[in-house]
Amino acid sequence: MLRTHTCGQLRLSDVNKTVTLAGWVQRSRDKGSVLWVDLRDRYGLTQLMFEEAKTSADVISLGRSLGREYVIQVDGVVVERLSKNDKIPTGEIEVKVTKLTVLNAAKLPPFTIEDDTDGGDELRMKYRYLDLRRNPVRESLQLRHKMAQHTRTYLDGQQFIEVETPVLIKSTPEGARDFVVPSRIHHGEFYALPQSPQTFKQLLMVSGFDRYYQIVKCFRDEDLRADRQPEFTQIDCEMSFITQEDILNTFEGLIRYLFKNVKGIDLPEVPRMKYDDAMKLYGSDKPDTRFEMKFVEITELTKGKNFPVFESAELVVGINAKGCSEYSRKQIDELTEYVKRPQIGAKGLVYVQYRTDGTIKSSVDKFYSSEELKQWVERFNAQPGDLMLLMAGEAFTTRKQLNELRLLMGDRLGFRDKNKFSALWVLDFPLLEWSEETNRYHAMHHPFTSPKPEDIKLLDTDPGRVRANAYDMVINGTEVGGGSIRIHDRATQQMMFNHLGFTEAEAKKQFGFLMEAFEFGAPPHGGIAFGFDRLCSIFGGADSIRDFIAFPKNNAGKDVMIDTPSTISDEQMKELGLTVVNTESAKQKA
């Protein structure tokens, strides 16, 4: 070994020991008679000391030539620091250097390797191997490691077996777009990278592996944002001979185990909410329940007063922002402009101020009397000092728009504390959702989700009302996991494919292997998958999943460090049976 200790290991109890350290130069401070160098490795930072009168001239001369990020090895003696640093674990000692070896010189890095760096996102992603030297990024990956270790410990204790499933699989038409891989041997045929191991984990249930899990890489060719990457990781699980209740109990146990062992937090029992209630009370199937501010509907109290916006609305609904009655007109106008942004699409906002002196002021005073407005205030259970914000329109759209306003107010009022955690199960999702684009129903989760037995009769008459045996885990307004009880017999699966618009031939081509497997004795089964990157970011108090992935892509789906996606040679294209494109001509045409 090139070192006897790491840079985070030495303490006062090690004083007078002769040690060897190795690492990267963080920074130097030359005071003439004394030179200090901070040496860093993955474990921490140790201060090195070179004294003009006591360190050999060649060693101190070499020490003065060190640049940032030089890789060095030093021998020396541990001494107590005169000026201690209580911000680092090694802050009570320093190493008086007797020997210095430069293992590798380094160019000046393009940004400072500090907790608060001067490098922007794109620059740090281009030099990700340097960014990974910074404490916040390293700590994020250490958190990810700890999450994975405890996940495996918990599931192993529950008799789950980890099984790897294939990465080169068959393309399927449902869900997001697939990444496809051309076959060199079978020209014109393609593999797909898995969006999830869904069919394989169901086949494992048919095989008798009644408790399966995998921390698995998945791929989706979809538009990107802070909590999405083209390749991501799932905690993927499946169980046989169970009910929905067994799934909820087992994986609530996993989440509570992770909070206890990773964060030291005793998460309370996770409450449950039906999808319909979540949409009615929060306008979202993943509500942030760290704060109340539930929706209040007053549609019937607003009719017959000739206010056109409310008269024509299917729904009039609002939230009560407690303590905000003294918002200025400018502040309310800012909220109005926020909800009118194209991303939200509301036409406006109505406000009612229940002022601290007991008077009521609204933006619709000329249409509604003070007595009528008082009825609104009572419906909202408002107190003097509260501000009611109302929106109106088509029910589903208006609730979604009001959800955006609720989250904004939660941010402004400090309710969305990243160090506070609120988990929720959302149950009884619709089985199907209508697409105006394709003019047909699609599976809300996937086509293997079982309908509620009592709702199957509605598939022919009112498919939009059929509920699924499906469930999502939501933490702090983010969906971190979702799953369902699966269909486990051929007849029901064929019926589902029919309702999703598959012909019998299409269903056989895409999923014939699964339906045939069901004929050989498939047990009742169900499962769940957690977004591992997303779960790590929530535990780490971050908005983006990027820092919890060693080498992420940017918002355009590119890895700017290795410059990919990129072109391949004409020879490779020909081998794969693909048309060779003149890239220069294509660029000119574009």
Coordinates of C-alpha atoms in Angstrom, one line a residue:
M1 CA 0.0 0.0 0.0
L2 CA 1.2 3.5 -0.8
R3 CA -0.3 4.8 2.5
T4 CA -0.6 3.7 6.1
H5 CA -3.7 5.9 6.8
T6 CA -6.4 7.7 4.9
C7 CA -6.7 11.5 4.9
G8 CA -9.8 11.3 7.2
Q9 CA -8.4 8.9 9.7
L10 CA -5.9 10.6 12.0
R11 CA -6.8 12.0 15.4
L12 CA -5.1 13.3 18.6
S13 CA -4.6 9.8 19.7
D14 CA -2.2 9.3 16.7
V15 CA 0.2 12.1 17.8
N16 CA 3.9 11.1 17.4
K17 CA 3.1 8.3 15.0
T18 CA 5.1 8.1 11.7
V19 CA 2.6 7.8 8.9
T20 CA 2.4 7.7 5.1
L21 CA -0.5 9.5 3.3
A22 CA -1.4 9.8 -0.3
G23 CA -4.0 11.9 -2.1
W24 CA -4.7 15.1 -4.1
V25 CA -3.6 18.6 -3.2
Q26 CA -6.6 20.6 -2.3
R27 CA -4.8 23.9 -1.7
S28 CA -1.6 25.4 -0.3
R29 CA -0.9 28.4 2.0
D30 CA 2.7 29.6 2.0
K31 CA 3.6 31.9 4.9
G32 CA 7.3 32.1 4.2
S33 CA 8.7 30.2 7.1
V34 CA 5.8 27.7 7.1
L35 CA 4.0 26.0 4.2
W36 CA 0.7 24.3 4.7
V37 CA -0.8 21.9 2.2
D38 CA -4.3 20.4 2.5
L39 CA -4.2 16.8 1.3
R40 CA -7.5 15.2 0.2
D41 CA -8.8 11.7 -0.6
R42 CA -12.2 10.1 -0.6
Y43 CA -12.2 9.8 3.2
G44 CA -11.4 13.4 4.2
L45 CA -8.7 16.0 4.4
T46 CA -5.5 16.3 6.4
Q47 CA -3.3 19.3 6.8
L48 CA 0.4 18.9 6.0
M49 CA 3.1 21.2 7.4
F50 CA 6.5 22.0 6.0
E51 CA 8.8 24.2 8.3
E52 CA 11.6 26.2 6.8
A53 CA 14.1 25.5 9.6
K54 CA 13.1 21.8 10.2
T55 CA 12.1 20.4 6.8
S56 CA 14.9 19.6 4.4
A57 CA 15.3 22.3 1.7
D58 CA 14.6 19.9 -1.2
V59 CA 11.4 18.7 0.4
I60 CA 10.0 22.2 1.1
S61 CA 11.1 23.4 -2.3
L62 CA 9.2 20.5 -3.9
G63 CA 6.2 21.3 -1.7
R64 CA 6.2 24.9 -3.0
S65 CA 6.0 23.6 -6.5
L66 CA 2.8 21.7 -5.9
G67 CA -0.3 22.7 -7.9
R68 CA -3.9 22.0 -7.2
E69 CA -4.9 18.4 -7.8
Y70 CA -1.3 17.1 -7.9
V71 CA -1.3 13.5 -6.7
I72 CA 1.3 13.1 -4.0
Q73 CA 2.6 10.8 -1.3
V74 CA 4.1 12.0 2.0
D75 CA 5.9 10.5 5.0
G76 CA 5.7 12.4 8.2
V77 CA 5.0 12.6 11.9
V78 CA 1.5 13.4 13.4
V79 CA 1.6 16.5 15.6
E80 CA -1.1 18.5 17.5
R81 CA -2.2 21.6 15.6
L82 CA -1.8 24.9 17.4
S83 CA -4.7 26.4 15.5
K84 CA -7.4 23.8 15.5
N85 CA -10.2 23.4 12.9
D86 CA -13.4 22.1 14.4
K87 CA -15.1 21.8 11.0
I88 CA -13.2 18.7 10.0
P89 CA -12.7 15.4 11.9
T90 CA -8.9 15.7 11.5
G91 CA -8.8 19.3 12.6
E92 CA -6.9 18.7 15.8
I93 CA -3.8 17.3 14.1
E94 CA -1.4 17.9 11.2
V95 CA 1.4 15.9 9.6
K96 CA 4.9 17.4 9.8
V97 CA 6.3 16.2 6.4
T98 CA 9.7 14.5 6.2
K99 CA 9.5 13.1 2.7
L100 CA 7.4 14.1 -0.4
T101 CA 6.9 12.2 -3.7
V102 CA 4.9 13.6 -6.6
L103 CA 3.1 10.6 -8.0
N104 CA 1.5 12.6 -10.8
A105 CA 1.4 16.3 -11.8
A106 CA -2.0 17.8 -12.8
K107 CA -3.2 20.5 -15.1
L108 CA -5.1 23.3 -13.4
P109 CA -8.7 22.1 -13.2
P110 CA -11.4 24.0 -15.1
F111 CA -13.3 24.7 -11.9
T112 CA -12.5 24.6 -8.2
I113 CA -12.8 21.3 -6.5
E114 CA -14.6 22.7 -3.5
D115 CA -18.0 22.2 -1.9
D116 CA -19.2 25.5 -3.4
T117 CA -17.6 25.3 -6.8
D118 CA -17.4 28.0 -9.5
G119 CA -18.2 25.4 -12.2
G120 CA -21.6 25.4 -14.0
D121 CA -23.6 22.2 -14.6
E122 CA -22.5 21.6 -18.2
L123 CA -18.8 22.2 -17.4
R124 CA -18.9 19.9 -14.4
M125 CA -20.6 17.2 -16.4
K126 CA -17.9 17.5 -19.1
Y127 CA -15.3 16.9 -16.4
R128 CA -17.4 14.6 -14.3
Y129 CA -14.4 12.7 -13.1
L130 CA -13.2 15.9 -11.4
D131 CA -16.7 16.8 -10.1
L132 CA -16.8 13.4 -8.4
R133 CA -13.9 14.5 -6.2
R134 CA -16.1 17.2 -4.6
N135 CA -17.6 16.3 -1.2
P136 CA -21.3 16.9 -2.0
V137 CA -21.2 14.6 -5.1
R138 CA -19.1 11.9 -3.3
E139 CA -21.5 12.0 -0.3
S140 CA -24.5 11.6 -2.7
L141 CA -22.9 8.4 -4.2
Q142 CA -22.1 7.1 -0.7
L143 CA -25.7 7.6 0.3
R144 CA -26.7 5.7 -2.9
H145 CA -24.4 2.8 -1.9
K146 CA -25.9 2.8 1.7
M147 CA -29.4 2.7 0.3
A148 CA -28.6 -0.2 -2.0
Q149 CA -26.9 -2.1 0.9
H150 CA -29.9 -1.7 3.2
T151 CA -32.4 -2.5 0.5
R152 CA -30.6 -5.9 -0.1
T153 CA -30.4 -6.5 3.7
Y154 CA -34.1 -5.9 4.2
L155 CA -35.3 -7.9 1.2
D156 CA -32.9 -10.8 1.9
G157 CA -34.5 -10.9 5.4
Q158 CA -37.9 -11.2 3.8
Q159 CA -36.8 -14.3 1.8
F160 CA -36.4 -12.5 -1.6
I161 CA -33.9 -13.8 -4.1
E162 CA -32.0 -11.4 -6.4
V163 CA -32.2 -12.6 -10.1
E164 CA -30.8 -10.8 -13.1
T165 CA -33.0 -10.5 -16.1
P166 CA -32.0 -9.9 -19.8
V167 CA -31.0 -6.5 -21.1
L168 CA -31.6 -7.3 -24.8
I169 CA -35.3 -8.0 -25.0
K170 CA -38.3 -7.5 -27.3
S171 CA -39.8 -4.1 -28.2
T172 CA -43.3 -3.5 -26.9
P173 CA -45.8 -1.0 -28.1
E174 CA -47.2 0.2 -24.7
G175 CA -45.5 2.8 -22.5
A176 CA -42.6 5.1 -23.4
R177 CA -40.5 4.8 -26.5
D178 CA -38.0 2.0 -26.5
F179 CA -34.3 2.3 -27.2
V180 CA -33.6 -0.3 -29.9
V181 CA -30.5 -2.2 -30.8
P182 CA -30.0 -3.6 -34.3
S183 CA -29.0 -7.2 -34.7
R184 CA -25.8 -7.9 -36.7
I185 CA -26.7 -11.5 -37.3
H186 CA -30.4 -11.0 -38.1
H187 CA -30.5 -8.0 -40.4
G188 CA -33.7 -5.9 -40.2
E189 CA -34.5 -7.3 -36.7
F190 CA -34.0 -5.4 -33.4
Y191 CA -33.6 -5.9 -29.7
A192 CA -35.0 -3.3 -27.3
L193 CA -33.5 -2.2 -24.0
P194 CA -35.9 -2.9 -21.1
Q195 CA -38.1 -0.2 -19.8
S196 CA -38.6 -2.6 -16.9
P197 CA -38.2 -6.3 -16.3
Q198 CA -42.0 -6.7 -16.1
T199 CA -42.7 -9.8 -18.2
F200 CA -39.5 -11.6 -16.9
K201 CA -40.4 -11.1 -13.3
Q202 CA -43.9 -12.4 -14.0
L203 CA -42.3 -15.4 -15.7
L204 CA -40.2 -15.9 -12.5
M205 CA -43.4 -16.2 -10.6
V206 CA -44.6 -18.8 -13.0
S207 CA -41.3 -20.6 -12.4
G208 CA -41.9 -20.8 -8.6
F209 CA -39.4 -18.1 -7.5
D210 CA -42.1 -16.6 -5.3
R211 CA -40.1 -13.6 -4.0
Y212 CA -37.9 -11.9 -6.6
Y213 CA -36.0 -8.6 -6.5
Q214 CA -33.4 -6.8 -8.6
I215 CA -31.7 -3.4 -8.4
V216 CA -31.8 -3.0 -12.1
K217 CA -30.9 -0.6 -14.9
C218 CA -33.9 0.4 -17.1
F219 CA -34.1 2.6 -20.3
R220 CA -36.8 4.9 -21.6
D221 CA -36.5 7.2 -24.7
E222 CA -38.6 10.0 -23.3
D223 CA -38.3 13.8 -22.8
L224 CA -36.0 14.6 -19.9
R225 CA -36.2 16.7 -16.8
A226 CA -34.5 17.0 -13.4
D227 CA -35.9 13.7 -12.1
R228 CA -35.6 11.7 -15.4
Q229 CA -32.7 10.1 -17.2
P230 CA -32.7 7.9 -20.3
E231 CA -31.2 5.2 -18.2
F232 CA -32.2 4.9 -14.6
T233 CA -32.3 2.3 -11.8
Q234 CA -35.3 0.5 -10.2
I235 CA -35.7 -1.6 -7.1
D236 CA -37.8 -4.1 -8.9
C237 CA -39.8 -6.7 -6.9
E238 CA -42.5 -9.4 -7.4
M239 CA -44.3 -11.8 -5.0
S240 CA -46.6 -14.8 -5.5
F241 CA -49.5 -16.1 -3.4
I242 CA -50.2 -12.6 -2.0
T243 CA -52.9 -10.0 -1.9
Q244 CA -52.6 -6.2 -2.4
E245 CA -52.4 -5.9 1.4
D246 CA -49.3 -8.1 1.5
I247 CA -47.5 -6.0 -1.0
L248 CA -48.4 -2.7 0.8
N249 CA -47.2 -4.1 4.2
T250 CA -44.0 -5.6 2.8
F251 CA -42.8 -2.5 0.9
E252 CA -44.0 0.0 3.5
G253 CA -41.7 -2.0 5.7
L254 CA -38.9 -1.5 3.2
I255 CA -39.4 2.3 3.1
R256 CA -39.6 2.6 6.9
Y257 CA -36.5 0.4 7.2
L258 CA -34.5 2.6 4.9
F259 CA -35.6 5.8 6.7
K260 CA -34.6 4.2 10.0
N261 CA -31.2 2.8 8.9
V262 CA -30.1 5.5 6.4
K263 CA -31.6 8.7 7.9
G264 CA -32.2 7.7 11.5
I265 CA -35.8 8.6 11.1
D266 CA -38.8 6.7 12.5
L267 CA -41.3 7.1 9.7
P268 CA -44.8 6.7 11.0
E269 CA -47.3 4.2 9.6
V270 CA -48.0 5.3 6.0
P271 CA -51.6 6.5 5.4
R272 CA -53.6 5.4 2.4
M273 CA -55.7 7.5 0.0
K274 CA -57.9 6.6 -2.9
Y275 CA -57.0 8.1 -6.3
D276 CA -60.3 9.8 -6.6
D277 CA -59.8 11.5 -3.2
A278 CA -56.3 12.5 -4.0
M279 CA -57.5 14.2 -7.2
K280 CA -60.5 15.9 -5.4
L281 CA -58.5 17.2 -2.4
Y282 CA -55.1 17.9 -4.0
G283 CA -55.6 17.8 -7.8
S284 CA -52.8 15.3 -8.1
D285 CA -52.3 11.6 -7.9
K286 CA -49.0 12.3 -6.0
P287 CA -50.0 14.9 -3.4
D288 CA -47.4 16.6 -1.2
T289 CA -48.9 15.9 2.3
R290 CA -46.2 17.7 4.3
F291 CA -48.9 20.4 4.5
E292 CA -52.7 20.7 4.5
M293 CA -54.1 23.4 2.2
K294 CA -56.7 20.9 0.8
F295 CA -59.1 21.9 -1.9
V296 CA -62.5 23.3 -1.0
E297 CA -65.3 23.2 -3.6
I298 CA -67.9 26.0 -3.6
T299 CA -69.5 25.6 -7.0
E300 CA -73.1 25.7 -5.8
L301 CA -72.4 28.9 -3.7
T302 CA -71.3 30.8 -6.8
K303 CA -74.1 30.2 -9.3
G304 CA -76.9 32.7 -10.2
K305 CA -74.9 35.9 -9.6
N306 CA -74.1 36.7 -13.3
F307 CA -70.3 36.3 -12.8
P308 CA -69.6 34.7 -16.2
V309 CA -66.4 32.8 -15.2
F310 CA -68.2 31.0 -12.4
E311 CA -71.6 30.6 -14.2
S312 CA -70.0 28.6 -17.0
A313 CA -67.6 26.6 -14.8
E314 CA -68.1 22.9 -14.1
L315 CA -66.1 23.4 -10.9
V316 CA -65.2 26.4 -8.6
V317 CA -62.6 25.3 -6.2
G318 CA -59.9 27.0 -4.0
I319 CA -57.3 26.8 -1.3
N320 CA -56.9 28.7 1.9
A321 CA -53.4 30.2 2.4
K322 CA -53.4 30.8 6.1
G323 CA -51.9 34.1 7.3
C324 CA -51.7 35.6 3.8
S325 CA -54.6 38.0 3.9
E326 CA -52.4 41.1 3.8
Y327 CA -50.8 40.1 0.5
S328 CA -50.5 43.2 -1.6
R329 CA -52.2 43.6 -5.0
K330 CA -48.7 43.2 -6.6
Q331 CA -48.2 39.8 -4.8
I332 CA -51.7 38.6 -5.9
D333 CA -51.0 39.7 -9.5
E334 CA -47.8 37.7 -9.4
L335 CA -49.8 34.6 -8.4
T336 CA -52.2 35.3 -11.2
E337 CA -49.5 35.6 -13.8
Y338 CA -47.9 32.3 -12.5
V339 CA -51.1 30.3 -13.1
K340 CA -51.6 31.9 -16.5
R341 CA -48.2 30.7 -17.7
P342 CA -48.5 28.3 -20.7
Q343 CA -47.2 25.4 -18.6
I344 CA -50.3 25.7 -16.3
G345 CA -52.8 27.4 -18.7
A346 CA -55.3 29.0 -16.2
K347 CA -57.3 32.0 -17.4
G348 CA -57.2 33.8 -14.1
L349 CA -57.5 33.8 -10.3
V350 CA -60.1 35.0 -7.9
Y351 CA -59.1 36.0 -4.4
V352 CA -60.9 36.6 -1.1
Q353 CA -59.0 38.3 1.8
Y354 CA -60.4 37.7 5.3
R355 CA -58.4 40.6 6.9
T356 CA -57.2 40.6 10.4
D357 CA -59.7 43.3 11.3
G358 CA -62.6 40.9 10.3
T359 CA -63.5 42.6 7.0
I360 CA -63.8 40.6 3.8
K361 CA -62.4 41.9 0.5
S362 CA -62.5 40.1 -2.8
S363 CA -61.8 40.6 -6.5
V364 CA -65.5 39.8 -7.2
D365 CA -67.1 42.2 -4.7
K366 CA -69.4 43.7 -7.4
F367 CA -71.0 40.3 -8.0
Y368 CA -71.3 38.9 -4.5
S369 CA -72.5 40.5 -1.3
S370 CA -70.6 40.5 2.0
E371 CA -73.0 37.9 3.3
E372 CA -72.4 35.6 0.3
L373 CA -68.7 36.0 0.7
K374 CA -69.0 35.2 4.4
Q375 CA -70.6 31.8 3.3
W376 CA -67.5 31.1 1.3
V377 CA -65.2 32.0 4.2
E378 CA -67.2 29.6 6.4
R379 CA -66.9 26.8 3.8
F380 CA -63.1 27.3 3.8
N381 CA -63.1 27.3 7.6
A382 CA -61.0 30.5 7.3
Q383 CA -59.8 32.7 10.2
P384 CA -59.0 36.4 10.2
G385 CA -55.7 36.8 8.4
D386 CA -56.4 34.1 5.7
L387 CA -56.3 34.4 1.9
M388 CA -58.6 32.3 -0.2
L389 CA -57.5 31.7 -3.8
L390 CA -60.1 30.3 -6.3
M391 CA -60.0 28.9 -9.8
A392 CA -62.8 27.8 -12.1
G393 CA -63.4 25.7 -15.2
E394 CA -63.5 22.1 -16.4
A395 CA -63.1 20.0 -13.3
F396 CA -60.1 17.8 -14.1
T397 CA -58.1 20.6 -15.7
T398 CA -58.9 23.1 -12.9
R399 CA -57.8 20.8 -10.2
K400 CA -54.5 20.2 -11.9
Q401 CA -54.0 23.9 -12.3
L402 CA -54.9 24.6 -8.6
N403 CA -52.4 21.9 -7.6
E404 CA -49.6 23.9 -9.2
L405 CA -50.7 27.0 -7.2
R406 CA -50.9 25.0 -4.0
L407 CA -47.3 23.8 -4.4
L408 CA -46.1 27.3 -5.1
M409 CA -47.8 28.6 -1.9
G410 CA -46.4 25.7 0.0
D411 CA -42.9 26.8 -1.2
R412 CA -43.5 30.4 -0.3
L413 CA -44.8 29.6 3.1
G414 CA -42.0 27.3 3.9
F415 CA -44.1 24.1 4.2
R416 CA -42.0 22.0 1.8
D417 CA -39.1 21.5 4.1
K418 CA -36.6 18.9 2.5
N419 CA -35.8 17.7 6.0
K420 CA -39.4 16.7 6.6
F421 CA -40.8 13.6 5.1
S422 CA -44.4 12.6 4.5
A423 CA -45.2 9.3 2.8
L424 CA -48.5 8.2 1.3
W425 CA -50.0 5.2 -0.5
V426 CA -52.4 6.1 -3.3
L427 CA -54.7 3.3 -4.3
D428 CA -57.5 2.4 -6.7
F429 CA -56.2 4.0 -9.8
P430 CA -58.3 3.9 -13.0
L431 CA -57.3 0.8 -15.0
L432 CA -57.5 2.7 -18.4
E433 CA -57.1 6.3 -19.6
W434 CA -58.4 7.8 -22.8
S435 CA -56.0 9.2 -25.3
E436 CA -57.3 11.9 -27.6
E437 CA -54.2 11.4 -29.8
T438 CA -54.9 7.8 -30.6
N439 CA -58.6 7.9 -29.9
R440 CA -58.6 4.8 -27.7
Y441 CA -58.0 3.6 -24.2
H442 CA -54.5 2.9 -22.9
A443 CA -53.4 1.1 -19.8
M444 CA -52.7 3.7 -17.1
H445 CA -49.9 1.5 -15.6
H446 CA -49.3 -1.4 -18.1
P447 CA -51.5 -4.1 -19.8
F448 CA -50.7 -6.7 -17.1
T449 CA -52.5 -4.9 -14.3
S450 CA -55.5 -6.7 -12.9
P451 CA -58.8 -4.9 -12.8
K452 CA -60.8 -4.9 -9.5
P453 CA -62.9 -8.1 -9.9
E454 CA -66.2 -6.2 -9.1
D455 CA -65.4 -3.7 -11.9
I456 CA -64.7 -6.2 -14.7
K457 CA -68.4 -6.0 -15.9
L458 CA -67.8 -2.3 -16.7
L459 CA -65.2 -3.0 -19.3
D460 CA -67.7 -3.4 -22.0
T461 CA -70.1 -0.5 -20.9
D462 CA -68.0 2.1 -19.1
P463 CA -64.3 1.2 -19.3
G464 CA -63.2 4.6 -17.8
R465 CA -64.8 3.7 -14.5
V466 CA -62.9 0.4 -14.1
R467 CA -60.5 0.5 -11.1
A468 CA -57.1 -1.2 -11.1
N469 CA -55.5 -3.3 -8.4
A470 CA -52.8 -0.7 -8.5
Y471 CA -50.9 1.4 -5.9
D472 CA -48.3 4.1 -5.8
M473 CA -45.9 5.1 -3.0
V474 CA -45.6 8.9 -2.8
I475 CA -43.1 10.8 -0.7
N476 CA -43.1 14.6 -0.4
G477 CA -45.2 14.9 -3.6
T478 CA -43.0 12.7 -5.7
E479 CA -44.0 9.2 -6.9
V480 CA -41.2 7.0 -5.8
G481 CA -42.7 3.6 -6.5
G482 CA -45.7 1.9 -8.2
G483 CA -47.1 -1.5 -8.9
S484 CA -50.1 -3.7 -9.1
I485 CA -51.6 -7.1 -8.7
R486 CA -51.1 -8.8 -12.0
I487 CA -53.4 -10.8 -14.3
H488 CA -52.4 -14.4 -14.0
D489 CA -54.6 -16.3 -16.4
R490 CA -54.7 -16.3 -20.2
A491 CA -58.4 -15.6 -20.6
T492 CA -58.3 -12.4 -18.6
Q493 CA -55.1 -11.2 -20.2
Q494 CA -56.5 -11.8 -23.7
M495 CA -59.6 -9.8 -22.7
M496 CA -57.4 -7.0 -21.5
F497 CA -55.5 -7.0 -24.8
N498 CA -58.8 -6.8 -26.7
H499 CA -59.9 -3.8 -24.7
L500 CA -56.6 -2.1 -25.4
G501 CA -57.1 -2.5 -29.1
F502 CA -54.7 -5.4 -29.8
T503 CA -55.7 -7.9 -32.4
E504 CA -55.3 -11.5 -31.5
A505 CA -52.3 -11.7 -33.9
E506 CA -50.7 -8.6 -32.4
A507 CA -51.2 -9.9 -28.8
K508 CA -49.7 -13.2 -29.8
K509 CA -46.7 -11.6 -31.5
Q510 CA -45.9 -9.3 -28.7
F511 CA -46.8 -11.3 -25.6
G512 CA -47.6 -14.9 -26.8
F513 CA -44.8 -16.3 -24.6
L514 CA -46.4 -14.8 -21.5
M515 CA -49.9 -16.0 -22.2
E516 CA -48.7 -19.5 -23.0
A517 CA -46.8 -19.5 -19.7
F518 CA -50.0 -18.7 -17.9
E519 CA -51.4 -22.0 -19.2
F520 CA -48.8 -23.9 -17.3
G521 CA -50.0 -22.9 -13.8
A522 CA -49.3 -19.2 -13.0
P523 CA -49.9 -18.3 -9.3
P524 CA -51.6 -15.1 -8.2
H525 CA -48.9 -12.5 -8.1
G526 CA -48.1 -8.8 -7.9
G527 CA -45.2 -6.5 -7.4
I528 CA -43.8 -3.0 -7.3
A529 CA -40.9 -1.0 -8.6
F530 CA -39.2 1.9 -6.8
G531 CA -37.3 4.6 -8.7
F532 CA -34.0 4.1 -7.0
D533 CA -32.3 7.3 -8.2
R534 CA -35.4 9.4 -7.3
L535 CA -35.6 7.7 -3.8
C536 CA -31.9 8.6 -3.3
S537 CA -32.5 12.2 -4.2
I538 CA -35.3 12.5 -1.7
F539 CA -33.2 11.0 1.0
G540 CA -30.4 13.4 0.0
G541 CA -32.7 16.5 0.0
A542 CA -32.0 17.2 -3.7
D543 CA -34.3 18.2 -6.5
S544 CA -32.3 16.5 -9.2
I545 CA -31.3 12.8 -9.5
R546 CA -28.1 13.7 -11.4
D547 CA -25.8 13.9 -8.4
F548 CA -26.9 10.4 -7.3
I549 CA -25.8 8.9 -10.6
A550 CA -22.0 8.6 -11.2
F551 CA -22.1 9.5 -14.9
P552 CA -25.4 11.1 -15.8
K553 CA -26.7 12.5 -19.1
N554 CA -27.7 16.2 -19.6
N555 CA -31.2 17.5 -20.4
A556 CA -30.6 16.7 -24.1
G557 CA -29.8 13.1 -23.3
K558 CA -26.1 13.5 -24.1
D559 CA -23.1 12.4 -22.1
V560 CA -20.9 15.5 -22.8
M561 CA -17.9 13.9 -21.1
I562 CA -17.6 11.0 -23.6
D563 CA -19.5 12.8 -26.3
T564 CA -22.3 10.4 -26.9
P565 CA -24.6 9.6 -28.7
S566 CA -22.3 9.8 -31.6
T567 CA -21.9 8.4 -35.1
I568 CA -20.5 5.0 -35.9
S569 CA -18.3 4.0 -38.8
D570 CA -19.7 3.1 -42.3
E571 CA -18.3 -0.4 -41.8
Q572 CA -20.3 -0.8 -38.6
M573 CA -23.5 0.4 -40.3
K574 CA -23.0 -2.1 -43.1
E575 CA -22.4 -4.9 -40.7
L576 CA -25.7 -4.1 -39.0
G577 CA -27.6 -3.9 -42.3
L578 CA -28.3 -0.2 -41.8
T579 CA -28.3 2.4 -44.5
V580 CA -25.1 4.5 -44.5
V581 CA -26.0 8.2 -44.2
N582 CA -23.6 10.9 -45.5
T583 CA -23.5 12.8 -42.2
E584 CA -22.1 16.0 -43.7
S585 CA -24.9 16.1 -46.3
A586 CA -27.5 15.4 -43.7
K587 CA -26.2 18.3 -41.6
Q588 CA -26.2 20.6 -44.6
K589 CA -29.8 19.6 -45.4
A590 CA -30.8 20.2 -41.7

